[in-house]
Coordinates of C-alpha atoms in Angstrom, one line a residue:
X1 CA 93.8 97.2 124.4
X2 CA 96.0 95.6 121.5
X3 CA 99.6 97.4 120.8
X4 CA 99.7 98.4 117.9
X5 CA 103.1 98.4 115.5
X6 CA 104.2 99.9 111.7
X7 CA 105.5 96.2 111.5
X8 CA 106.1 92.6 113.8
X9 CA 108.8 90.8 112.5
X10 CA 108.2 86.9 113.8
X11 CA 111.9 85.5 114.1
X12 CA 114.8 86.9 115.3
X13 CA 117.5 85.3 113.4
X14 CA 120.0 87.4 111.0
X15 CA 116.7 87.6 108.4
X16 CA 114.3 88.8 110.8
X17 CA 116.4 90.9 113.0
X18 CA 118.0 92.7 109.2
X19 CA 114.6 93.6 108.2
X20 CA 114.0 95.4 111.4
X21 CA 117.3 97.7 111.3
X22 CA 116.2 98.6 108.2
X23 CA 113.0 99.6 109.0
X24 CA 113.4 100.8 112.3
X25 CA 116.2 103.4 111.2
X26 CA 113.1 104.4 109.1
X27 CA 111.4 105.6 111.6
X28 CA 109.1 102.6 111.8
X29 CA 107.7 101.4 115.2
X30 CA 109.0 97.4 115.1
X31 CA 108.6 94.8 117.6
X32 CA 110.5 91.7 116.6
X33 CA 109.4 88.5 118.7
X34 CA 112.3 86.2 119.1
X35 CA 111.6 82.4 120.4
X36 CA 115.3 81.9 121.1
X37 CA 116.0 78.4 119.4
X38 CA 117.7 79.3 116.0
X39 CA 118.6 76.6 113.0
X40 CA 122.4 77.4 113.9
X41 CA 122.0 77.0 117.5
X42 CA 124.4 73.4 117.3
X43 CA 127.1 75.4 115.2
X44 CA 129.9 76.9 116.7
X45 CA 130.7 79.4 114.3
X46 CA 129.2 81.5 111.1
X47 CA 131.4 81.1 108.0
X48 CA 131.6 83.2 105.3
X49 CA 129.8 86.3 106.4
X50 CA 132.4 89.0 105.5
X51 CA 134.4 90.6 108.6
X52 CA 131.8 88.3 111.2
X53 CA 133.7 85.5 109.9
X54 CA 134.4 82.4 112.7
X55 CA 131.9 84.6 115.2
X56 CA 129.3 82.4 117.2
X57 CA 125.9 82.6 116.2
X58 CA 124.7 83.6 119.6
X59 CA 127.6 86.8 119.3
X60 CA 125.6 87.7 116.1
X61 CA 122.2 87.7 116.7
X62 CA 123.1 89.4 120.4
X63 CA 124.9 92.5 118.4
X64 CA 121.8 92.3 115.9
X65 CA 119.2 93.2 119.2
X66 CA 121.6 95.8 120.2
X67 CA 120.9 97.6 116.8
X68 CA 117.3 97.4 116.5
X69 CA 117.1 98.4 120.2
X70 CA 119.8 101.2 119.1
X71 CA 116.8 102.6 116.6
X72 CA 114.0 102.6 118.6
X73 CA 113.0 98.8 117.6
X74 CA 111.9 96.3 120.2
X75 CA 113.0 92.9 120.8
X76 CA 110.9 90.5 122.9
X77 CA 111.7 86.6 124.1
X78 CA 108.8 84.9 123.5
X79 CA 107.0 82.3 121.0
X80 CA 104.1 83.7 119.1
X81 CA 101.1 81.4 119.0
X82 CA 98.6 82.1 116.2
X83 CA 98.6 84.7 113.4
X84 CA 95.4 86.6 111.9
X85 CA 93.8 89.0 110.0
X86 CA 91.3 92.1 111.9
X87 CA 90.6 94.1 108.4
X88 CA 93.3 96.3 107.5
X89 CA 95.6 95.1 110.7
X90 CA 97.3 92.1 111.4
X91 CA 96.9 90.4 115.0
X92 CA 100.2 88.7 116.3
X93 CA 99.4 86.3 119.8
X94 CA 102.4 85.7 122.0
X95 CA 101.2 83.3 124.7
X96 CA 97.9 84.7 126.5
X97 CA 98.9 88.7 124.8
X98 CA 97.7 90.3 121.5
X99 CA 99.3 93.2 119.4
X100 CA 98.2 94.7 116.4
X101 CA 100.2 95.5 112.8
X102 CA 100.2 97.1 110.2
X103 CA 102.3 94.7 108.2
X104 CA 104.2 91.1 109.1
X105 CA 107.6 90.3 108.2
X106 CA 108.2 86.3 109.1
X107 CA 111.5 85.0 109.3
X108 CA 110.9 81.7 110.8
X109 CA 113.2 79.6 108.7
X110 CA 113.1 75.7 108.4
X111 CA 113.3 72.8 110.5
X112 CA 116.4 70.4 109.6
X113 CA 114.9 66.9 109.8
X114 CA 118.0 64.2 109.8
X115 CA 117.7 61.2 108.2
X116 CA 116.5 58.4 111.2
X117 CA 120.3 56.6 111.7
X118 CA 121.2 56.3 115.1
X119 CA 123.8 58.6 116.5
X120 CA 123.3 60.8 113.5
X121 CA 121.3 63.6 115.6
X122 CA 123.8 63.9 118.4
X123 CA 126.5 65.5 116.4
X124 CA 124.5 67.5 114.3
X125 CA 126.2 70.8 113.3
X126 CA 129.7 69.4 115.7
X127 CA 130.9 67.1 112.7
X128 CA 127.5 65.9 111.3
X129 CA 127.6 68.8 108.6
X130 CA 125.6 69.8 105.4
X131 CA 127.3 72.4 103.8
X132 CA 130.5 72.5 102.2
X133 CA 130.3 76.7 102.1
X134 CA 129.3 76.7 106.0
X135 CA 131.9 74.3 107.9
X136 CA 133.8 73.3 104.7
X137 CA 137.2 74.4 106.1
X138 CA 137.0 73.0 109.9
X139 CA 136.9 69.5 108.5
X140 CA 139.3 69.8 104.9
X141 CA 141.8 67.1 105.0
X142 CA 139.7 64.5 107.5
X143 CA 137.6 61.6 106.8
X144 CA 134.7 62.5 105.5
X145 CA 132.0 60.3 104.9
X146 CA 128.7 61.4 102.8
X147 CA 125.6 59.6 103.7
X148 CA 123.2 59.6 101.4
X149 CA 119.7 59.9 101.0
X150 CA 119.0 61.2 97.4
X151 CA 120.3 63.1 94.5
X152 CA 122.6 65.4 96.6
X153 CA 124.7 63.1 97.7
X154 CA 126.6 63.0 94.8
X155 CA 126.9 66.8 95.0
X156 CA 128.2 67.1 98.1
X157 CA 130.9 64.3 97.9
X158 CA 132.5 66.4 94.7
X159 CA 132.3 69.1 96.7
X160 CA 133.8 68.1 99.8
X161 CA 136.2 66.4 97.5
X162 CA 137.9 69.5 97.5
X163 CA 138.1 70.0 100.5
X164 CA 139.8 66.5 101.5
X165 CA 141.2 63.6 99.7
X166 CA 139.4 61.0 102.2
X167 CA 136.0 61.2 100.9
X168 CA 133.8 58.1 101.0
X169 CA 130.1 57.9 99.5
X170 CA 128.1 56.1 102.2
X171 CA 125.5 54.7 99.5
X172 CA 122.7 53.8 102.7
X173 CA 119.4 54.8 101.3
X174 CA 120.4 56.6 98.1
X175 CA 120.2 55.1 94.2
X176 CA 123.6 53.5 93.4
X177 CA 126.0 55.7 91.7
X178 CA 126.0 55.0 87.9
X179 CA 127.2 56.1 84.3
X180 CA 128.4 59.6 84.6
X181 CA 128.2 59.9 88.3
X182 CA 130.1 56.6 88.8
X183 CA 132.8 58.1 86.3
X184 CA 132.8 61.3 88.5
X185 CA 133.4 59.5 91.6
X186 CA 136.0 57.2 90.1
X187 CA 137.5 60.2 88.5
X188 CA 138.0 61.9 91.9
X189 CA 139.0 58.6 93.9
X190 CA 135.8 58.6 96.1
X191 CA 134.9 55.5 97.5
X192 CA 131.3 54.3 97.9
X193 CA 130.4 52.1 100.9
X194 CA 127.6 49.9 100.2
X195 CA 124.7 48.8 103.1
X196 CA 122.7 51.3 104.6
X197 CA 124.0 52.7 107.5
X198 CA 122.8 51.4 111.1
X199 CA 125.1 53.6 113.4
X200 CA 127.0 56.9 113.8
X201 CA 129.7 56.3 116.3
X202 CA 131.1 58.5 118.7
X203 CA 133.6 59.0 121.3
X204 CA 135.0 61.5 123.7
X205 CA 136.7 62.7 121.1
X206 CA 133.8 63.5 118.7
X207 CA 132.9 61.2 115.8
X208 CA 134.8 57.8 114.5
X209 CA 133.0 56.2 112.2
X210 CA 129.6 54.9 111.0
X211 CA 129.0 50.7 111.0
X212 CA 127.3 49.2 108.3
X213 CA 124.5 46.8 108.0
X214 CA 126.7 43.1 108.6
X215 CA 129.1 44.8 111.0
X216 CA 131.5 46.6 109.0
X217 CA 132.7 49.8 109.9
X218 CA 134.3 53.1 108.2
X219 CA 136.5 55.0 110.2
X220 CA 135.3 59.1 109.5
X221 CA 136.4 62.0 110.9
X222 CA 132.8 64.0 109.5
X223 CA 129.9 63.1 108.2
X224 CA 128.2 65.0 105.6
X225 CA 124.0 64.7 105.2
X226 CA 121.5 66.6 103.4
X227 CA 118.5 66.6 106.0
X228 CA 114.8 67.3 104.2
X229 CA 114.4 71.5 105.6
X230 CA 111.0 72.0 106.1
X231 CA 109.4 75.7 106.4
X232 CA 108.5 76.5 109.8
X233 CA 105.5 78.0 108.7
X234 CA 102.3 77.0 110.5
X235 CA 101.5 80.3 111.6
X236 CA 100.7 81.5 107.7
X237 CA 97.8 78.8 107.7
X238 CA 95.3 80.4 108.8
X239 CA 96.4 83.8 106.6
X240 CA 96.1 81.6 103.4
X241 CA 99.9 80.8 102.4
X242 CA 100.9 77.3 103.0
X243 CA 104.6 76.0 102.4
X244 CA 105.1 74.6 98.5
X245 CA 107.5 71.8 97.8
X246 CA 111.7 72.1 96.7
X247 CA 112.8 69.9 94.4
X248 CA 115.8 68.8 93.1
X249 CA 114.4 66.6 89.6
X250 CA 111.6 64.3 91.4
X251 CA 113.0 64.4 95.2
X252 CA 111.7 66.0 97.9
X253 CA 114.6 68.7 99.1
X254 CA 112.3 70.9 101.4
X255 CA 109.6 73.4 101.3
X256 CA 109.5 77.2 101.1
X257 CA 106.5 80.2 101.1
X258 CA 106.4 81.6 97.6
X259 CA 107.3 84.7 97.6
X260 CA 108.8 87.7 95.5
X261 CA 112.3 88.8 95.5
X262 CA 111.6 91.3 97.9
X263 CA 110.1 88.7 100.2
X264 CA 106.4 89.9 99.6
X265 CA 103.8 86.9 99.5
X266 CA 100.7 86.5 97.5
X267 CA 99.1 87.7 100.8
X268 CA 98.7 91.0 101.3
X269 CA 100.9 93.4 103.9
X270 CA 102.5 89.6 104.6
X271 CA 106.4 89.4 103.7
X272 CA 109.3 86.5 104.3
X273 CA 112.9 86.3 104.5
X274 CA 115.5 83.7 105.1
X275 CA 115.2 80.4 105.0
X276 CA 111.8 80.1 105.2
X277 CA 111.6 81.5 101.6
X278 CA 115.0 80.0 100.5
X279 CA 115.9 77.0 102.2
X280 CA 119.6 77.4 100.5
X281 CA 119.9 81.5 102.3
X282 CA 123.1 81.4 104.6
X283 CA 123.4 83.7 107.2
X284 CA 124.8 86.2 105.4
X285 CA 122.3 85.9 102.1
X286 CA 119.4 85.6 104.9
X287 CA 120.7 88.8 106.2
X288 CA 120.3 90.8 103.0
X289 CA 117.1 89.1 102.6
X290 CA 115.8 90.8 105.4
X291 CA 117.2 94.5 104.7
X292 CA 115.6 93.8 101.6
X293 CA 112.0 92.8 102.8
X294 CA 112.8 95.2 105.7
X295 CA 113.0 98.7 102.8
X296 CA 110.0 96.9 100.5
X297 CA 107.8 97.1 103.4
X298 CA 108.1 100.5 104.5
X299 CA 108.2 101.4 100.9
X300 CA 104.9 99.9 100.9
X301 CA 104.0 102.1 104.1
X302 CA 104.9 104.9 102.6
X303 CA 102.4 104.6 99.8
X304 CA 99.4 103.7 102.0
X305 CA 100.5 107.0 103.8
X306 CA 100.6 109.0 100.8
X307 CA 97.5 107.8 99.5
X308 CA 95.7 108.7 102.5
X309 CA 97.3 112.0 102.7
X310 CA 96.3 112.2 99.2
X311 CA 92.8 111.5 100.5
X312 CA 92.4 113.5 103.1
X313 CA 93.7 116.7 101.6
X314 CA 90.8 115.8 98.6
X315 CA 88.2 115.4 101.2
X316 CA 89.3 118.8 102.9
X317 CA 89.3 120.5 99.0
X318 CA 85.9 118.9 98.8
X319 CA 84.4 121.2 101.7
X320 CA 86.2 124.4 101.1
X321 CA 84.1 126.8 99.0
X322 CA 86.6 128.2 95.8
X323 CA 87.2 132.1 96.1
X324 CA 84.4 132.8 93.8
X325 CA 81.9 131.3 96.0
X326 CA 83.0 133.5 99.4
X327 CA 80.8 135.9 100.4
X328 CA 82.5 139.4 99.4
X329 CA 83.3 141.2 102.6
X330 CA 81.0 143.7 103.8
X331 CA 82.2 147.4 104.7
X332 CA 80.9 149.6 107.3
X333 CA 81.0 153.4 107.0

């Protein structure tokens, strides 16, 4: 015997664990299956999420199960293992269990794959950064170094420019800065380091530099990358909805599922939220994408409810002879 749920939400990041406040302060029954290993897990800290600014991710997402329990929502550990379709319900497996759903709200966000430089995945999210926005601040005034790898790279250097006057372009893999992108970087008195990048140095400390191909080095304090996100969306396969490509001009930023702004896909009772339907959403724009997936589904509830209320009270009318047709009552005496 399957359990059966108003909604399963599959992540529980700020996304997936938004949608099912919203909906379970609705009255909804949720489940939301959480497989504990969120894109922020490497961060310290959230930034800019107004008053849960400087909190550790784990702090957030702990307070985030506290509220859906608070409403009547349930939040389970566990990895879900294949997605599909029983006619109107949805079936959700979580190892060697089943459960049953009336709608699915995936929040799985992306998987950051980092350019293949040595030393470059062992500081990732400590002071290998992406995101001027998220960690911007902890590293303003330091040696910065931007590796890059495509068309962002020139992006994020005149951003973090801002932020620090030690900014060096580490050209590695990327086209070579020229016409009005050279006159940008000249403008703002960024270097560019040429020679692809063999090694990301660390100490005790945290990072020092990076050493270029023929030995030399450039002392950094950060280093700033723009890693190719890719939806974590295997599990919409067999449903039909397969991940469609980001791209900035003719590179490759990521993929997403396709989806409307309220997170609803071209499937059916399926919606997204977060990253995996905007690989740019930060916490706090991934929340709101949830509460807003999170009030579209039940919405959507509410009018297969009505509908079949609508039906049933038809059906009933159907049966019931009108006054005319009732036999007249019959007197005695």
């Amino acid at each position: 015997m399957k359990d059966t749920y108003d909604v399963v939400v599959v992540g529980g990041g700020a996304a997936g664990l938004s949608g099912a406040v919203a909906l379970a302060r609705s009255r909804r029954s949720v489940l939301v299956i959480d497989a504990g290993d969120p894109r922020n897990a490497p961060a310290g800290h959230v930034h800019n999420f107004l008053t849960r600014d400087g909190t550790p991710p784990a702090e957030i997402y702990a307070a985030g199960r506290g509220e859906v329990a608070r409403y009547g929502g349930r939040v389970e550990t566990g990895r879900v293992t294949a997605l599909g379709q029983d006619g109107e319900r949805f079936l959700v497996r979580i190892g060697s269990r089943a459960v049953a759903a009336r709608r699915l709200l995936v929040a799985t966000g992306v998987r950051d794959e980092l350019p293949d430089v040595p030393g470059l995945a062992a500081r990732w999210g400590i002071d290998v950064l992406h995101c001027a926005y998220c960690h911007g601040w902890e590293v303003a005034g330091q040696r910065i170094g931007i590796l890059a790898t495509g068309p962002m790279a020139i992006h994020q250097a005149l951003l973090f420019r801002q932020l620090s006057g030690h900014v060096t372009l580490l050209q590695h893999t990327g086209p070579a800065p020229v016409g009005e992108e050279r006159e940008q970087l000249d403008a703002r008195g960024i270097a560019v380091a040429e020679g692809q990048v063999e090694q990301i140095e660390a100490d005790a400390r945290g990072l020092t530099g990076a050493r270029l191909a023929g030995g030399h080095r450039v002392a950094l304090d950060a280093v700033i990358v723009a890693p190719h996100m890719t939806a974590r969306a295997e599990l919409l396969a067999p449903l039909g909805l397969t991940p469609a490509e980001v791209r900035i001009g003719e590179h490759v930023a990521g993929s997403r599922i396709e989806a409307d702004r309220t997170g609803a896909t071209a499937v059916a009772g399926v919606w997204v939220a977060g990253n995996i339907a905007d690989i740019q959403a930060q916490v706090v724009t991934a929340a709101a994408a949830g509460l807003t997936a999170g009030a579209a589904i039940n919405f959507d509830l509410v009018l297969e409810e009505t509908r079949k209320a609508s039906g049933r009270r038809l059906e009933r009318l159907a049966f019931e002879p009108s006054r005319g047709d009732r036999p007249a009552a019959q007197h005695q005496g």
